[in-house]
PDB file of C-alpha atoms in Angstrom:
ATOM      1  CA  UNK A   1       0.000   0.000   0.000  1.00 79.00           C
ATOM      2  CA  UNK A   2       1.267   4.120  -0.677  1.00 86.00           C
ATOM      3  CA  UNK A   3       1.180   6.234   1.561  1.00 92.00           C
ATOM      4  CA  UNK A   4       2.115  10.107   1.641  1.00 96.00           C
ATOM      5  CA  UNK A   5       3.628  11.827   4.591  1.00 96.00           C
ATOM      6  CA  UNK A   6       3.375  15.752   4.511  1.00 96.00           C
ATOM      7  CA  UNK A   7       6.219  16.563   7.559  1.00 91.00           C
ATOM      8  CA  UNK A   8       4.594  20.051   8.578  1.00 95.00           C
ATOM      9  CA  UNK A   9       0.744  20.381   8.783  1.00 95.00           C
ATOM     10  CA  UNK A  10       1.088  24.537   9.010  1.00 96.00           C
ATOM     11  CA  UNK A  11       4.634  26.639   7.119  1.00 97.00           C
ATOM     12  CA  UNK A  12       4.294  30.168   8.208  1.00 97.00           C
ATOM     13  CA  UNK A  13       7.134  32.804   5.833  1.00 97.00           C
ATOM     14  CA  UNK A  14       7.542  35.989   5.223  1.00 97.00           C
ATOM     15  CA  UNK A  15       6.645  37.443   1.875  1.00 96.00           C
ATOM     16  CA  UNK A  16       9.623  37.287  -0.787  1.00 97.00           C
ATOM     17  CA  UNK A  17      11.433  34.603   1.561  1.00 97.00           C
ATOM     18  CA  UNK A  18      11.933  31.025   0.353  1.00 98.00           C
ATOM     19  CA  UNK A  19       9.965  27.913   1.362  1.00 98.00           C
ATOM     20  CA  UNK A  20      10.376  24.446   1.546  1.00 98.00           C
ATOM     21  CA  UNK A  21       7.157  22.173   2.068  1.00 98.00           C
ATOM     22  CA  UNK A  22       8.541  19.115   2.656  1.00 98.00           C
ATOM     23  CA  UNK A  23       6.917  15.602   1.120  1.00 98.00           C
ATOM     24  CA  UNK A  24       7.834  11.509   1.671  1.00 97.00           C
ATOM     25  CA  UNK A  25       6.107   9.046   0.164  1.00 96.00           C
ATOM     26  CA  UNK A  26       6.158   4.927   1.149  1.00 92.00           C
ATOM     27  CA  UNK A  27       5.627   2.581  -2.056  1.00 86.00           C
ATOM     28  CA  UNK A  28       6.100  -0.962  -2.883  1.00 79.00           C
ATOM     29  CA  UNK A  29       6.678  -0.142  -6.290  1.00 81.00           C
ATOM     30  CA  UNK A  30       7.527   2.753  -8.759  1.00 84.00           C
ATOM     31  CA  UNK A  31       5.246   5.916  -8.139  1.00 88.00           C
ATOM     32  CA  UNK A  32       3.786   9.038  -9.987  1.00 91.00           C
ATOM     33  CA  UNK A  33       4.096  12.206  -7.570  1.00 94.00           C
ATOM     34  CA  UNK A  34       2.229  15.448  -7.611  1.00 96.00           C
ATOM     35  CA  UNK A  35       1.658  18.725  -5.624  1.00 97.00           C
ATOM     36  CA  UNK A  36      -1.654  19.933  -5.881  1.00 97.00           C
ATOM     37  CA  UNK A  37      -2.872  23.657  -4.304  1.00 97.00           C
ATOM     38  CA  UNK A  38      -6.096  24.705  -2.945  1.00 96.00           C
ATOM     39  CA  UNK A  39      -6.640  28.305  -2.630  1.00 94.00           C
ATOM     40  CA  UNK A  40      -9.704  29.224   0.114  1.00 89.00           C
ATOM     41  CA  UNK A  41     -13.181  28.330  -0.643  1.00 85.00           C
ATOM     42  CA  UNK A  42     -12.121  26.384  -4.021  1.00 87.00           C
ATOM     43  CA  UNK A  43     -10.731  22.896  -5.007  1.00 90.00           C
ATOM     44  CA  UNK A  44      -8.054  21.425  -5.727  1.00 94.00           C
ATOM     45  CA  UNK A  45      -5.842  22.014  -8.603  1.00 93.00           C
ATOM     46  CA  UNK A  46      -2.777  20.737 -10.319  1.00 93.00           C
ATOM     47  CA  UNK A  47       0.619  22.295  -9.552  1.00 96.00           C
ATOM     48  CA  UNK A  48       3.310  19.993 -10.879  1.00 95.00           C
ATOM     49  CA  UNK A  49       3.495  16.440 -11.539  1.00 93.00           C
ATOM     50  CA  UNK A  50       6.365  13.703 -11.945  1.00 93.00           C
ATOM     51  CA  UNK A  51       5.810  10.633 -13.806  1.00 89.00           C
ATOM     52  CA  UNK A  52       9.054   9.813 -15.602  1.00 86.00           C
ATOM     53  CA  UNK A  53      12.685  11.822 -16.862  1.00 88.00           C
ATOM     54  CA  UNK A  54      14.206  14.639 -15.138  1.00 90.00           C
ATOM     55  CA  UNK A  55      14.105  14.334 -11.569  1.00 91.00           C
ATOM     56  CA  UNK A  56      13.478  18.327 -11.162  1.00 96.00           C
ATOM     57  CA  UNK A  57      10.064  19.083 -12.236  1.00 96.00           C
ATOM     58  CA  UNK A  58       8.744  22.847 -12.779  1.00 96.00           C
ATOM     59  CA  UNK A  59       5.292  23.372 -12.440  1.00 94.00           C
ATOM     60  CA  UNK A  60       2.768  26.738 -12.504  1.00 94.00           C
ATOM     61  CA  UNK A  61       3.321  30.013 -10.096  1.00 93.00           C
ATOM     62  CA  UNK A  62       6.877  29.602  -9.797  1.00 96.00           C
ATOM     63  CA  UNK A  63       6.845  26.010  -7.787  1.00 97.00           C
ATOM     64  CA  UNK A  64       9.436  23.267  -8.562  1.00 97.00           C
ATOM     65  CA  UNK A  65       9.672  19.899  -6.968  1.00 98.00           C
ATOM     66  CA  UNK A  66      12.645  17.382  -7.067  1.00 96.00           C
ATOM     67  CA  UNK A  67      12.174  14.053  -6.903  1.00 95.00           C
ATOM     68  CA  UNK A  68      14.219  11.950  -4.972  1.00 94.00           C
ATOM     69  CA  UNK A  69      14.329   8.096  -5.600  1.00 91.00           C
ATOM     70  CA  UNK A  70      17.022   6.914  -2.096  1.00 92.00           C
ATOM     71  CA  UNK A  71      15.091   9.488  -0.280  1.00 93.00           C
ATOM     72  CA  UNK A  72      11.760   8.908  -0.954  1.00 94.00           C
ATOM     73  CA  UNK A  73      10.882  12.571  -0.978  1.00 96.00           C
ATOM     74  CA  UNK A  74       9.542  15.039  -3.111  1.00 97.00           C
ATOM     75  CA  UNK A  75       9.854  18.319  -2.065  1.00 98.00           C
ATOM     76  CA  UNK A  76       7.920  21.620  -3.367  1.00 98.00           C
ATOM     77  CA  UNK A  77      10.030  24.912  -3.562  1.00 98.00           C
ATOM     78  CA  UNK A  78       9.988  28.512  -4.325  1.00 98.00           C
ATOM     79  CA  UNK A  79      12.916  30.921  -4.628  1.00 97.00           C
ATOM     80  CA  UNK A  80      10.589  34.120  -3.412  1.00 97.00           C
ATOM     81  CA  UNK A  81       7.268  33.683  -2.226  1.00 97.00           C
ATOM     82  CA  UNK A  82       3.804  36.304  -2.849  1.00 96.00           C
ATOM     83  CA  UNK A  83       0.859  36.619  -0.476  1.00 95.00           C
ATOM     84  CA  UNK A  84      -1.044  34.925  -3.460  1.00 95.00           C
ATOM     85  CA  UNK A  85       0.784  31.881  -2.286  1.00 96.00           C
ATOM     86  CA  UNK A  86      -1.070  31.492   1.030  1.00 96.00           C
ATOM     87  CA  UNK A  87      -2.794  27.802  -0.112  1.00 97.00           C
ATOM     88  CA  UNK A  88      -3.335  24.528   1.578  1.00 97.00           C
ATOM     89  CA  UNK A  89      -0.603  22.466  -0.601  1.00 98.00           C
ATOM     90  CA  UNK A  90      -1.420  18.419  -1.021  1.00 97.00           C
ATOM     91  CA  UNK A  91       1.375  16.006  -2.229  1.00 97.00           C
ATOM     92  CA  UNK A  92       0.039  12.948  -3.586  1.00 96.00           C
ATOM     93  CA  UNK A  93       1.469   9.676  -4.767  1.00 94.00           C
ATOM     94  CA  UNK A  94      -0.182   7.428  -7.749  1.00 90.00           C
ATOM     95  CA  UNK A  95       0.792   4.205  -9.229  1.00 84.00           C
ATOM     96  CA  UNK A  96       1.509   3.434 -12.893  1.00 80.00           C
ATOM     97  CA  UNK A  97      -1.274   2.084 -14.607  1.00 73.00           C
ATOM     98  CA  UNK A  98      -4.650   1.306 -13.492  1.00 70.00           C
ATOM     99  CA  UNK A  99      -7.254   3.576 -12.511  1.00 72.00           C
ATOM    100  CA  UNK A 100      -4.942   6.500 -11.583  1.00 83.00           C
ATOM    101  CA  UNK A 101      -6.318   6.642  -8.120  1.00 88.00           C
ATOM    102  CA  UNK A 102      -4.481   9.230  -5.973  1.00 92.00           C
ATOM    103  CA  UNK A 103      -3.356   8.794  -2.592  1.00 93.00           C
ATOM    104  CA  UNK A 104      -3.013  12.581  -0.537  1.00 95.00           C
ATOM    105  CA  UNK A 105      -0.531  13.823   2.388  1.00 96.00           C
ATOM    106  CA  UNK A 106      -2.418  15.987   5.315  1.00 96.00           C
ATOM    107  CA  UNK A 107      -1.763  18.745   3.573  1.00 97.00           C
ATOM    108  CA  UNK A 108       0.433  21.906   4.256  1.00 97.00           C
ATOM    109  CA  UNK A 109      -1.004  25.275   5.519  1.00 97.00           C
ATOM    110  CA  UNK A 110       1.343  27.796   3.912  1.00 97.00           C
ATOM    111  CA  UNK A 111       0.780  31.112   5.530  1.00 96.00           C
ATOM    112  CA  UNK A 112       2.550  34.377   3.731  1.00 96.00           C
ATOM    113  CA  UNK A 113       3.253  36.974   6.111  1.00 92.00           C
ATOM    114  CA  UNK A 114       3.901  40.668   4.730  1.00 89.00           C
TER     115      UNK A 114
ATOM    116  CA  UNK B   1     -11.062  24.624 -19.821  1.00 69.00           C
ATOM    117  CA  UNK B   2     -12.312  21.461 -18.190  1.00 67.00           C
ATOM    118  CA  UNK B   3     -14.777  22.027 -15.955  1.00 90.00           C
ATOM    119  CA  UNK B   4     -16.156  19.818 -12.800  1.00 95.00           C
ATOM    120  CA  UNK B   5     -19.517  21.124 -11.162  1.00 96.00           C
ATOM    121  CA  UNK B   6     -21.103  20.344  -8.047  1.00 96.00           C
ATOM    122  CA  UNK B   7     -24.583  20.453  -7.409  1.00 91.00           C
ATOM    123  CA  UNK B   8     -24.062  22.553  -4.093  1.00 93.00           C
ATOM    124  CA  UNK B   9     -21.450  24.457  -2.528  1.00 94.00           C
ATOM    125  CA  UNK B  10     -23.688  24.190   1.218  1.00 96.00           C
ATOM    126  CA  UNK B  11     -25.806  21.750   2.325  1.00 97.00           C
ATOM    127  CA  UNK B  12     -27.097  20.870   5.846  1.00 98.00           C
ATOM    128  CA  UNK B  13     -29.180  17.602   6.625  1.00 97.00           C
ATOM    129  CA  UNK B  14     -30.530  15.954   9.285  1.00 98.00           C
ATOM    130  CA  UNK B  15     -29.137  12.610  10.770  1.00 98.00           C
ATOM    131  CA  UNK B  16     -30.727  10.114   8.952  1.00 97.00           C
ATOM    132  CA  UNK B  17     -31.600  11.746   5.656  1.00 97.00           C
ATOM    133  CA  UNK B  18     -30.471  10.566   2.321  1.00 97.00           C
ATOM    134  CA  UNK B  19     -28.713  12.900   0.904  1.00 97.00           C
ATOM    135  CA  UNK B  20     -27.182  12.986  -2.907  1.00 97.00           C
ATOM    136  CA  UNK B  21     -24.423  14.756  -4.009  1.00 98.00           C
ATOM    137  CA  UNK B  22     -24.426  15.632  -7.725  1.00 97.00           C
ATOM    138  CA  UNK B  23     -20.630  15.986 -10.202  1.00 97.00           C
ATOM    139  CA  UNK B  24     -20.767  16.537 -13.722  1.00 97.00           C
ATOM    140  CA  UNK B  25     -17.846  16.988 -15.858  1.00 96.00           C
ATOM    141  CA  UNK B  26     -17.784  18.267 -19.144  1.00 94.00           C
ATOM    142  CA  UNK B  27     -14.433  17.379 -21.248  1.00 89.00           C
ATOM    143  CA  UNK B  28     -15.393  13.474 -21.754  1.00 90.00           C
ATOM    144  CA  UNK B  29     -13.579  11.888 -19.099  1.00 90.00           C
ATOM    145  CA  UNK B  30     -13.386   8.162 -18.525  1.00 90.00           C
ATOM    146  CA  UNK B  31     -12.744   8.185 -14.928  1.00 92.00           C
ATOM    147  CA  UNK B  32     -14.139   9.872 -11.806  1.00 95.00           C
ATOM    148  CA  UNK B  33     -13.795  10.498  -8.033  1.00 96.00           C
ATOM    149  CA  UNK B  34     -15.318  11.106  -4.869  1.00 98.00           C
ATOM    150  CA  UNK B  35     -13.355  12.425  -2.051  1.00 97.00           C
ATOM    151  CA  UNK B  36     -14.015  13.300   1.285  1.00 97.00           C
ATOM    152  CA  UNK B  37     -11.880  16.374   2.954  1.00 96.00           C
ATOM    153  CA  UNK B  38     -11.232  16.280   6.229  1.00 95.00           C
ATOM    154  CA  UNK B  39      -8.569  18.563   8.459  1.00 92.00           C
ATOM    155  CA  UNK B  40      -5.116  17.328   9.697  1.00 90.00           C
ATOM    156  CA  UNK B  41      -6.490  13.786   7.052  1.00 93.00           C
ATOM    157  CA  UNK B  42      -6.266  15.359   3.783  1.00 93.00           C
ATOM    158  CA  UNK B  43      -7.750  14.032   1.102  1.00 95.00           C
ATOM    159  CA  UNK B  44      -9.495  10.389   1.292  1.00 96.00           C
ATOM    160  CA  UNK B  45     -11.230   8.584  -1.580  1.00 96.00           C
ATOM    161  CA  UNK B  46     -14.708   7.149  -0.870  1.00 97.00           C
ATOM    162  CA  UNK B  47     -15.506   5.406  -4.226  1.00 97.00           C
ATOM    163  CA  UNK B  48     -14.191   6.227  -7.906  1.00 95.00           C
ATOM    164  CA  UNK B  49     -15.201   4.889 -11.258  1.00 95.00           C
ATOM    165  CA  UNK B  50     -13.964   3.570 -14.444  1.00 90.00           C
ATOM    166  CA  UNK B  51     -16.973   3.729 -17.146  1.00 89.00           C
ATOM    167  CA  UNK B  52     -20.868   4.308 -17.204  1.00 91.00           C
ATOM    168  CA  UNK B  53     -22.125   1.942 -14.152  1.00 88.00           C
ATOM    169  CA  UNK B  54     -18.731   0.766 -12.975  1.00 91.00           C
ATOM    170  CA  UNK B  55     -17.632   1.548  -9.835  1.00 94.00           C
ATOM    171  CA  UNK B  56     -14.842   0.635  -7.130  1.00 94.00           C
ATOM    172  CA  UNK B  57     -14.942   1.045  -3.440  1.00 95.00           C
ATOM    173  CA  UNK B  58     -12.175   3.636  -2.235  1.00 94.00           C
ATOM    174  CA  UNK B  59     -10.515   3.702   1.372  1.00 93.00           C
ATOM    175  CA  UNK B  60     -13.700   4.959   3.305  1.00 96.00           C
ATOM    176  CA  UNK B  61     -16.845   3.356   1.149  1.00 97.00           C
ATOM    177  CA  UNK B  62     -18.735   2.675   4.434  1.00 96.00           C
ATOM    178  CA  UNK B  63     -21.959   4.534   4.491  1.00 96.00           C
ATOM    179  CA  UNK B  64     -21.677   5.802   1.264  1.00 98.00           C
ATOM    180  CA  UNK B  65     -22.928   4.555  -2.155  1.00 97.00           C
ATOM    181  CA  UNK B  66     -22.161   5.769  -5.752  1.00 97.00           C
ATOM    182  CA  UNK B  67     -24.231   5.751  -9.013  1.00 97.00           C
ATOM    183  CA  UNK B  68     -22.902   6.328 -12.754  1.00 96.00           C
ATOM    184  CA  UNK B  69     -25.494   5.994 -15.626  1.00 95.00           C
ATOM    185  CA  UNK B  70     -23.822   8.621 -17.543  1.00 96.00           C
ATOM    186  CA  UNK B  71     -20.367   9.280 -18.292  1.00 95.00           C
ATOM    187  CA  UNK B  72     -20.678  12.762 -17.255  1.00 96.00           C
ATOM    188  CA  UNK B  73     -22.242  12.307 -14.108  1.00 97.00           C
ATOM    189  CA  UNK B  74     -21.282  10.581 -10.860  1.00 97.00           C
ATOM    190  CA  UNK B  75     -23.353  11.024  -7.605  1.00 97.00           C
ATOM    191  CA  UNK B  76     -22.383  10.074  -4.522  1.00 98.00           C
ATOM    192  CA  UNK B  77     -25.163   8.726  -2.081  1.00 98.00           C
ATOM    193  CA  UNK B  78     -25.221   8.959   1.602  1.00 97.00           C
ATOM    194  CA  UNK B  79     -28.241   6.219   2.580  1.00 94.00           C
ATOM    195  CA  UNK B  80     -28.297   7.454   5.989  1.00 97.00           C
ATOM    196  CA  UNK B  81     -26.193  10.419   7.252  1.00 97.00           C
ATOM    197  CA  UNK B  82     -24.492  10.840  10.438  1.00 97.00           C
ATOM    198  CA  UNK B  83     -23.091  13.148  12.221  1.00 97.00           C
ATOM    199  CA  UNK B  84     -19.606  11.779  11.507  1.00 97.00           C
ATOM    200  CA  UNK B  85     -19.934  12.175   7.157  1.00 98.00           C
ATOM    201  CA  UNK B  86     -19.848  16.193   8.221  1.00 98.00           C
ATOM    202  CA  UNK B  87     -17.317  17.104   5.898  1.00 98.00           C
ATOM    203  CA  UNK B  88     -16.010  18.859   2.426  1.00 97.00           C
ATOM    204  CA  UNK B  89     -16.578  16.735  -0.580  1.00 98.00           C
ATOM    205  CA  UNK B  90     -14.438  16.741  -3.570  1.00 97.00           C
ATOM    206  CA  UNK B  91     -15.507  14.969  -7.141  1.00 97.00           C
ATOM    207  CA  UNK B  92     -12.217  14.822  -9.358  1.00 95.00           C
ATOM    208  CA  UNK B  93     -12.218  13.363 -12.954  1.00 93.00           C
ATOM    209  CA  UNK B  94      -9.359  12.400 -15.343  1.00 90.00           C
ATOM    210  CA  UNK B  95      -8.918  11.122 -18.842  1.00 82.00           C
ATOM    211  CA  UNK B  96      -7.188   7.563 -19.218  1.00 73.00           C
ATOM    212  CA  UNK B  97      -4.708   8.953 -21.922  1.00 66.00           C
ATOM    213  CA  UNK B  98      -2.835  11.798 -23.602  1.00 59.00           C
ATOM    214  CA  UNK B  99      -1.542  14.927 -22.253  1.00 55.00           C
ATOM    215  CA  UNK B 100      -3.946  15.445 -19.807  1.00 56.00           C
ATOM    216  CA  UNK B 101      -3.453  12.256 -18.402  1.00 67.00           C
ATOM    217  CA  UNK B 102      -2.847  11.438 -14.437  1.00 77.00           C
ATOM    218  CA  UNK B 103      -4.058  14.784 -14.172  1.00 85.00           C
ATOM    219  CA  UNK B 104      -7.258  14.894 -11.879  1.00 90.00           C
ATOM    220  CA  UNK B 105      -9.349  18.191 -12.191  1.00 92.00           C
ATOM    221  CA  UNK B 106     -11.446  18.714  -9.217  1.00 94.00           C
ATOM    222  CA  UNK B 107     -15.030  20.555  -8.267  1.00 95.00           C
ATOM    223  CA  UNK B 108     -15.197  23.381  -5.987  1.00 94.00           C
ATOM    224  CA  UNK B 109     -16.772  20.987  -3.381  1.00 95.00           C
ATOM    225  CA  UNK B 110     -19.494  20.693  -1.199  1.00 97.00           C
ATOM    226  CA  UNK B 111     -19.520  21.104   2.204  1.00 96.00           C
ATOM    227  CA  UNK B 112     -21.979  19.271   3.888  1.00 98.00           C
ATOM    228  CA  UNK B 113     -23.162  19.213   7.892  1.00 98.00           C
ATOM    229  CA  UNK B 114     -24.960  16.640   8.969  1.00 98.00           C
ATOM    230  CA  UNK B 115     -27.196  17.965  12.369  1.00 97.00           C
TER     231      UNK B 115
END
């Protein structure tokens, strides 16, 4: 069975500052990864996804991730973030094939403070 | 644009109602989604489906029910709310192939109290 593991439930920054939200995943076999965002009072949406190639992965609004195979992690970053940022941020693991079921981390209150 | 819709943003029931929850989609998709949100548990899927009137029990199915009798449309059922299915619900749908692929697009949600 996957399971996602989202290492801090709220991220508080200042605005321009960098952030880290940090992302391991458990899996018995090779895995998609994705970070989704969910801005307040809407759903869920797509930031960045890795399925297969180059281990860094650039996505919308300025995110990246990196995958990390040894590590099991994932990480989301951003060089300089924007009080647009403040989101609940979701990592979420999939397996190849099949029915493309996603399994979500608790999720990541990042907070922008001016 | 794809676009998911849910029937209601707000809903409040009374313990033992049934209660339906209503997600149409409108870019064709083969498969589709119910989640339930809850804090500090992200994201947790209740039942999903493949094709018209197929369906597959998620991680949390118990005391819920799904119908599909169009591809565009999945509803999830609650026979008999409780208290404890007070939550945000999510219906996601993806297509099985091509660059939009692995790529779930999600409703607004619904966010339902059960009194």
């Amino acid at each position: 069975a996957q399971s996602v593991t989202q290492l801090d439930s709220q991220v508080p920054v200042f605005e321009e500052a960098p952030v880290e939200l940090r992302c391991n995943y458990s899996s018995s076999v090779s895995v998609y990864l994705f970070w989704y965002v969910q801005y307040p009072n809407q759903g869920l949406q797509l930031l960045l996804k890795y399925l297969s190639g180059s281990t860094l992965v650039k996505g919308i609004n300025g995110f990246e991730a990196e995958f990390n195979k040894s590590q099991t992690s994932f990480h989301l970053r951003k060089p300089s973030v924007h009080i647009s940022d403040t989101a609940e941020y979701f990592c979420a693991v999939s397996e190849p094939g099949g029915a493309q079921k996603l399994v979500f981390g608790q999720g990541t209150r990042l907070t922008i403070n001016p | 644009d794809v676009k998911v819709t849910q029937s209601s943003r707000y809903l409040v029931k009374r313990t033992g109602e049934k209660v339906f929850l209503e997600c149409v989609q409108d870019m064709d998709h083969e498969n589709m989604f119910w989640y339930r949100q809850d804090p500090g548990l992200g994201l947790r899927l209740i039942y999903f489906s493949y094709d018209v009137k197929m369906k597959e029990k998620g991680d949390i199915p118990e005391g819920y029910s799904v119908s599909r009798e169009k591809k565009e449309r999945f509803s999830l059922i609650l026979e008999s709310a409780s208290t404890n299915q007070t939550s945000m619900y999510l219906c996601a749908s993806t297509s099985l192939g091509g660059q939009g692929s692995y790529e779930q697009y999600f409703g607004p949600g619904t966010r339902l109290t059960v009194t």
